[in-house]
Coordinates of C-alpha atoms in Angstrom, one line a residue:
M258 CA -8.5 6.0 -21.0
T259 CA -11.7 4.3 -20.2
T260 CA -13.0 0.8 -20.6
S261 CA -16.3 -0.5 -21.9
D262 CA -19.2 -0.6 -19.5
A263 CA -18.9 -4.3 -18.9
R264 CA -18.1 -4.2 -15.2
P265 CA -20.7 -5.2 -12.6
T266 CA -22.2 -2.2 -10.9
S267 CA -24.3 -3.7 -8.0
A268 CA -22.7 -4.8 -4.8
S269 CA -24.0 -8.4 -5.2
S270 CA -22.7 -8.7 -8.8
A271 CA -19.3 -7.1 -7.9
A272 CA -18.7 -9.8 -5.3
T273 CA -19.8 -12.7 -7.6
P274 CA -16.3 -13.8 -8.8
P275 CA -14.9 -16.1 -6.1
I276 CA -11.5 -15.5 -4.5
E277 CA -10.0 -18.2 -6.7
A278 CA -10.7 -16.1 -9.8
W279 CA -8.3 -13.5 -8.4
L280 CA -5.3 -15.8 -8.2
T281 CA -4.3 -15.0 -11.7
P282 CA -4.2 -11.2 -11.4
I283 CA -2.6 -11.5 -7.9
G284 CA 0.1 -13.8 -9.3
I285 CA 0.8 -11.6 -12.4
A286 CA 0.9 -8.5 -10.2
A287 CA 3.3 -10.0 -7.7
L288 CA 5.6 -11.3 -10.4
A289 CA 5.6 -8.1 -12.4
S290 CA 6.1 -5.9 -9.3
G291 CA 8.9 -8.1 -8.0
I292 CA 10.8 -8.0 -11.3
V293 CA 10.3 -4.3 -11.8
S294 CA 11.3 -3.5 -8.2
C295 CA 14.4 -5.7 -8.3
L296 CA 15.5 -4.1 -11.6
G297 CA 14.4 -0.5 -10.9
T298 CA 16.0 -0.1 -7.4
P299 CA 19.6 -0.8 -8.5
M300 CA 19.0 1.3 -11.7
M301 CA 17.9 4.2 -9.5
W302 CA 21.0 4.0 -7.3
M303 CA 23.4 3.4 -10.2
T304 CA 22.0 6.3 -12.2
Y305 CA 22.4 8.6 -9.2
Y306 CA 25.9 7.6 -8.4
R307 CA 27.0 7.5 -12.1
Y308 CA 25.8 11.0 -13.0
R309 CA 26.4 12.6 -9.6
W310 CA 29.9 11.3 -8.7
G311 CA 31.0 9.3 -11.7
T312 CA 31.2 6.1 -9.7
A313 CA 29.1 3.0 -8.8
P314 CA 27.4 2.1 -5.5
H315 CA 28.5 -0.9 -3.5
T316 CA 26.6 -3.4 -1.5
T317 CA 27.7 -5.7 1.4
S318 CA 28.7 -8.3 -1.2
G319 CA 30.5 -6.1 -3.6
R320 CA 29.7 -3.7 -6.5
M321 CA 26.1 -3.1 -7.3
T322 CA 24.8 -4.6 -10.5
L323 CA 21.4 -4.8 -12.2
T324 CA 20.7 -8.2 -10.4
S325 CA 21.9 -7.1 -7.0
E326 CA 18.4 -6.8 -5.6
F327 CA 17.0 -10.1 -6.8
A328 CA 16.1 -12.3 -3.8
V329 CA 13.2 -14.2 -2.4
R330 CA 12.1 -11.6 0.1
P331 CA 11.1 -8.8 -2.4
F332 CA 8.9 -11.2 -4.2
L333 CA 7.3 -12.4 -1.0
F334 CA 6.5 -8.8 -0.1
C335 CA 5.1 -8.2 -3.5
I336 CA 2.7 -11.1 -3.1
G337 CA 1.4 -9.5 0.1
W338 CA 1.1 -6.1 -1.5
S339 CA -0.7 -7.6 -4.5
L340 CA -3.1 -9.5 -2.3
L341 CA -3.9 -6.4 -0.4
F342 CA -4.6 -4.3 -3.5
A343 CA -6.7 -7.1 -5.1
L344 CA -8.9 -7.4 -2.0
C345 CA -9.4 -3.6 -2.0
Y346 CA -10.1 -3.6 -5.7
R347 CA -12.6 -6.5 -5.3
E348 CA -14.5 -5.0 -2.5
W349 CA -14.6 -1.3 -3.4
P350 CA -16.6 -0.3 -6.5
A351 CA -15.4 3.3 -6.1
L352 CA -11.8 2.1 -6.5
R353 CA -12.6 0.4 -9.7
R354 CA -14.4 3.4 -11.1
V355 CA -11.4 5.7 -10.3
T356 CA -8.8 3.3 -11.9
D357 CA -10.9 3.1 -15.1
K358 CA -9.4 6.5 -16.0
I359 CA -5.8 7.0 -16.7
F360 CA -5.3 10.0 -14.3
G361 CA -7.3 8.1 -11.6
M362 CA -5.0 5.1 -12.0
I363 CA -1.9 7.4 -11.7
A364 CA -3.3 9.0 -8.5
V365 CA -4.2 5.6 -7.0
T366 CA -0.7 4.3 -7.9
A367 CA 0.9 7.2 -6.1
L368 CA -1.3 6.9 -3.0
F369 CA -0.9 3.1 -2.9
G370 CA 2.9 3.3 -3.2
T371 CA 3.0 6.0 -0.5
A372 CA 0.9 3.8 1.8
L373 CA 3.1 0.8 1.2
W374 CA 6.2 2.9 1.9
A375 CA 4.7 4.3 5.2
L376 CA 3.6 0.8 6.2
S377 CA 7.1 -0.6 5.5
H378 CA 8.9 2.4 7.0
F379 CA 7.0 2.9 10.2
V380 CA 5.5 -0.5 11.0
I381 CA 7.5 -3.4 9.4
F382 CA 11.0 -1.8 9.6
P383 CA 10.7 0.9 12.2
H384 CA 14.4 0.5 13.3
K385 CA 15.4 2.4 10.0
L386 CA 13.7 5.6 11.0
G387 CA 17.0 7.3 11.6
E388 CA 18.3 6.7 8.1
A389 CA 17.1 10.0 6.7
A390 CA 19.3 9.7 3.6
Y391 CA 17.4 6.6 2.5
E392 CA 13.9 7.9 3.0
V393 CA 13.4 9.5 -0.4
P394 CA 14.9 6.6 -2.4
G395 CA 12.8 4.2 -0.4
W396 CA 9.6 6.2 -1.2
L397 CA 10.6 6.4 -4.9
R398 CA 11.1 2.7 -5.0
F399 CA 7.5 2.0 -3.8
V400 CA 5.9 4.7 -5.9
L401 CA 7.8 4.1 -9.2
F402 CA 8.6 0.4 -9.1
V403 CA 6.4 -1.5 -6.6
A404 CA 2.9 0.0 -6.9
P405 CA 2.5 0.6 -10.7
P406 CA 2.8 -3.0 -11.8
I407 CA 0.4 -4.1 -9.0
V408 CA -2.3 -1.5 -9.9
W409 CA -2.0 -2.2 -13.7
A410 CA -2.0 -6.0 -13.5
T411 CA -4.9 -6.1 -11.0
R412 CA -7.0 -3.9 -13.2
R413 CA -5.9 -5.5 -16.5
F414 CA -6.4 -9.1 -15.5
S415 CA -9.3 -8.7 -13.0
P416 CA -12.2 -11.1 -13.5
L417 CA -14.4 -8.0 -13.3
A418 CA -12.8 -6.5 -16.4
P419 CA -14.1 -7.2 -20.0
R420 CA -12.3 -9.9 -21.9
R421 CA -9.6 -8.6 -24.3
P422 CA -8.6 -11.1 -27.0
F423 CA -4.8 -11.4 -27.2
W424 CA -4.8 -12.7 -30.8
S425 CA -7.3 -10.7 -32.9
R426 CA -7.2 -9.2 -36.3
H427 CA -7.9 -5.5 -36.9
E428 CA -9.0 -3.9 -40.1
A429 CA -6.2 -2.3 -42.1
S430 CA -6.0 1.5 -41.7
P431 CA -3.2 3.0 -43.8
E432 CA -4.0 6.6 -42.7
G433 CA -3.9 5.7 -39.0
G434 CA -0.8 3.6 -39.4
Q435 CA 1.0 6.4 -41.2
R436 CA 0.2 8.8 -38.3
Q437 CA 1.5 6.3 -35.7
I438 CA 4.7 5.7 -37.7
T439 CA 5.4 9.4 -38.1
T440 CA 4.8 10.1 -34.4
G441 CA 6.9 7.2 -33.4
L442 CA 9.8 8.3 -35.7
V443 CA 9.8 11.8 -34.2
L444 CA 9.8 10.5 -30.6
A445 CA 12.4 7.8 -31.4
I446 CA 14.8 10.2 -33.1
A447 CA 14.5 12.9 -30.5
A448 CA 14.9 10.4 -27.6
G449 CA 17.8 8.6 -29.3
L450 CA 19.7 11.9 -29.9
Y451 CA 19.1 13.0 -26.3
L452 CA 20.2 9.7 -24.9
A453 CA 23.4 9.7 -26.9
L454 CA 24.2 13.2 -25.7
F455 CA 23.3 12.3 -22.1
I456 CA 25.6 9.3 -22.1
T457 CA 28.6 11.0 -23.7
H458 CA 28.2 14.3 -21.7
P459 CA 26.7 13.4 -18.3
G460 CA 26.0 16.2 -15.8
T461 CA 27.3 16.3 -12.3
D462 CA 24.8 18.3 -10.4
Y463 CA 21.6 16.2 -10.7
S464 CA 19.4 15.4 -7.8
L465 CA 18.5 11.7 -7.2
L466 CA 15.0 12.0 -8.8
L467 CA 16.2 14.2 -11.7
G468 CA 19.1 12.0 -12.5
L469 CA 16.8 8.9 -12.5
L470 CA 14.2 10.6 -14.7
L471 CA 16.7 11.9 -17.2
A472 CA 18.6 8.6 -17.5
L473 CA 15.6 6.4 -17.9
G474 CA 13.1 8.8 -19.4
A475 CA 14.9 8.9 -22.7
V476 CA 15.0 5.1 -22.9
L477 CA 11.3 4.8 -22.1
V478 CA 10.4 7.5 -24.7
L479 CA 12.5 5.6 -27.2
G480 CA 10.6 2.5 -26.3
I481 CA 7.2 4.3 -26.8
G482 CA 8.4 5.6 -30.2
T483 CA 9.4 2.1 -31.2
S484 CA 6.0 0.8 -30.1
L485 CA 4.2 3.4 -32.1
I486 CA 6.3 2.5 -35.2
L487 CA 5.5 -1.2 -34.8
G488 CA 1.9 -0.5 -34.0
G489 CA 1.6 1.7 -37.1
I490 CA 3.0 -1.2 -39.3
W491 CA 0.5 -3.6 -37.7
T492 CA -2.3 -1.0 -38.3
R493 CA -1.4 -0.5 -41.9
R494 CA -1.3 -4.3 -42.6
G495 CA -4.1 -5.4 -40.4
W496 CA -2.0 -8.3 -39.0
P497 CA -3.4 -10.4 -36.1
G498 CA -1.7 -10.3 -32.7
R499 CA 0.3 -7.4 -31.3
A500 CA 2.5 -9.1 -28.7
L501 CA 5.7 -7.6 -30.2
V502 CA 4.1 -4.1 -30.1
R503 CA 3.1 -4.5 -26.4
L504 CA 6.5 -5.8 -25.4
S505 CA 8.7 -3.5 -27.4
P506 CA 8.9 -0.7 -24.8
L507 CA 9.9 -3.2 -22.1
L508 CA 12.5 -4.9 -24.4
L509 CA 14.0 -1.7 -25.5
A510 CA 14.1 -0.4 -21.9
L511 CA 16.0 -3.5 -20.8
S512 CA 18.3 -3.2 -23.8
G513 CA 19.0 0.4 -22.9
A514 CA 19.6 -0.4 -19.3
W515 CA 22.1 -3.2 -20.3
Y516 CA 23.9 -0.7 -22.7
V517 CA 24.2 2.0 -20.0
Y518 CA 25.1 0.0 -17.0
V519 CA 26.6 -3.3 -18.1
R520 CA 28.6 -2.8 -21.3

């Protein structure tokens, strides 16, 4: 995945946008990272406990729920992490070139999440070094939930990025739309069947990472399939605006999480 060659290349032009122009990507990144982190952390623990021991984890205030992690402090930390990445993204042209490619963005996300975990683990909260059982979940939290929204939002809403109209009309393409719909149906049916089997017959010997990926992976694939189906309909009709298509994986993932953990 690449973007058009509309980004400034020289050092002087790269530093042209003032710091005020970065407030929007920093704010969006902090908000998205805070929400994903506060939802993803309890889902990770609840998935692990449910499919490993058939029970639910508890916090100091009672049984863990999807909203147990929502507090002011995670969002304050996400503001700091977003500001840190935005400054690096603004000052380092090499970082912008790497994140222009999908695999580069994945690598940067993994490295940035690991760096945040190390900073938090060894500098900010060094008194928790002896809690070895929580080191892997803590690292997964930063790599899977904290860093990806920050990297994506900073890159997507950066003042150095080309403008992307939110409400634009595309030419109708029945052939392309049919391919999207077919692919989406295949993914949605396969993921739906696997999710139903996984819920009705859960395993008991999953590791933390494997249990998390199996429980949430099917829901995310189902969301991607739904997005492809909706995108195919939009492509066939040539309708303007694709907000529903862009939000469908997130909405379906939240619906799936509510079905698995709350019902």
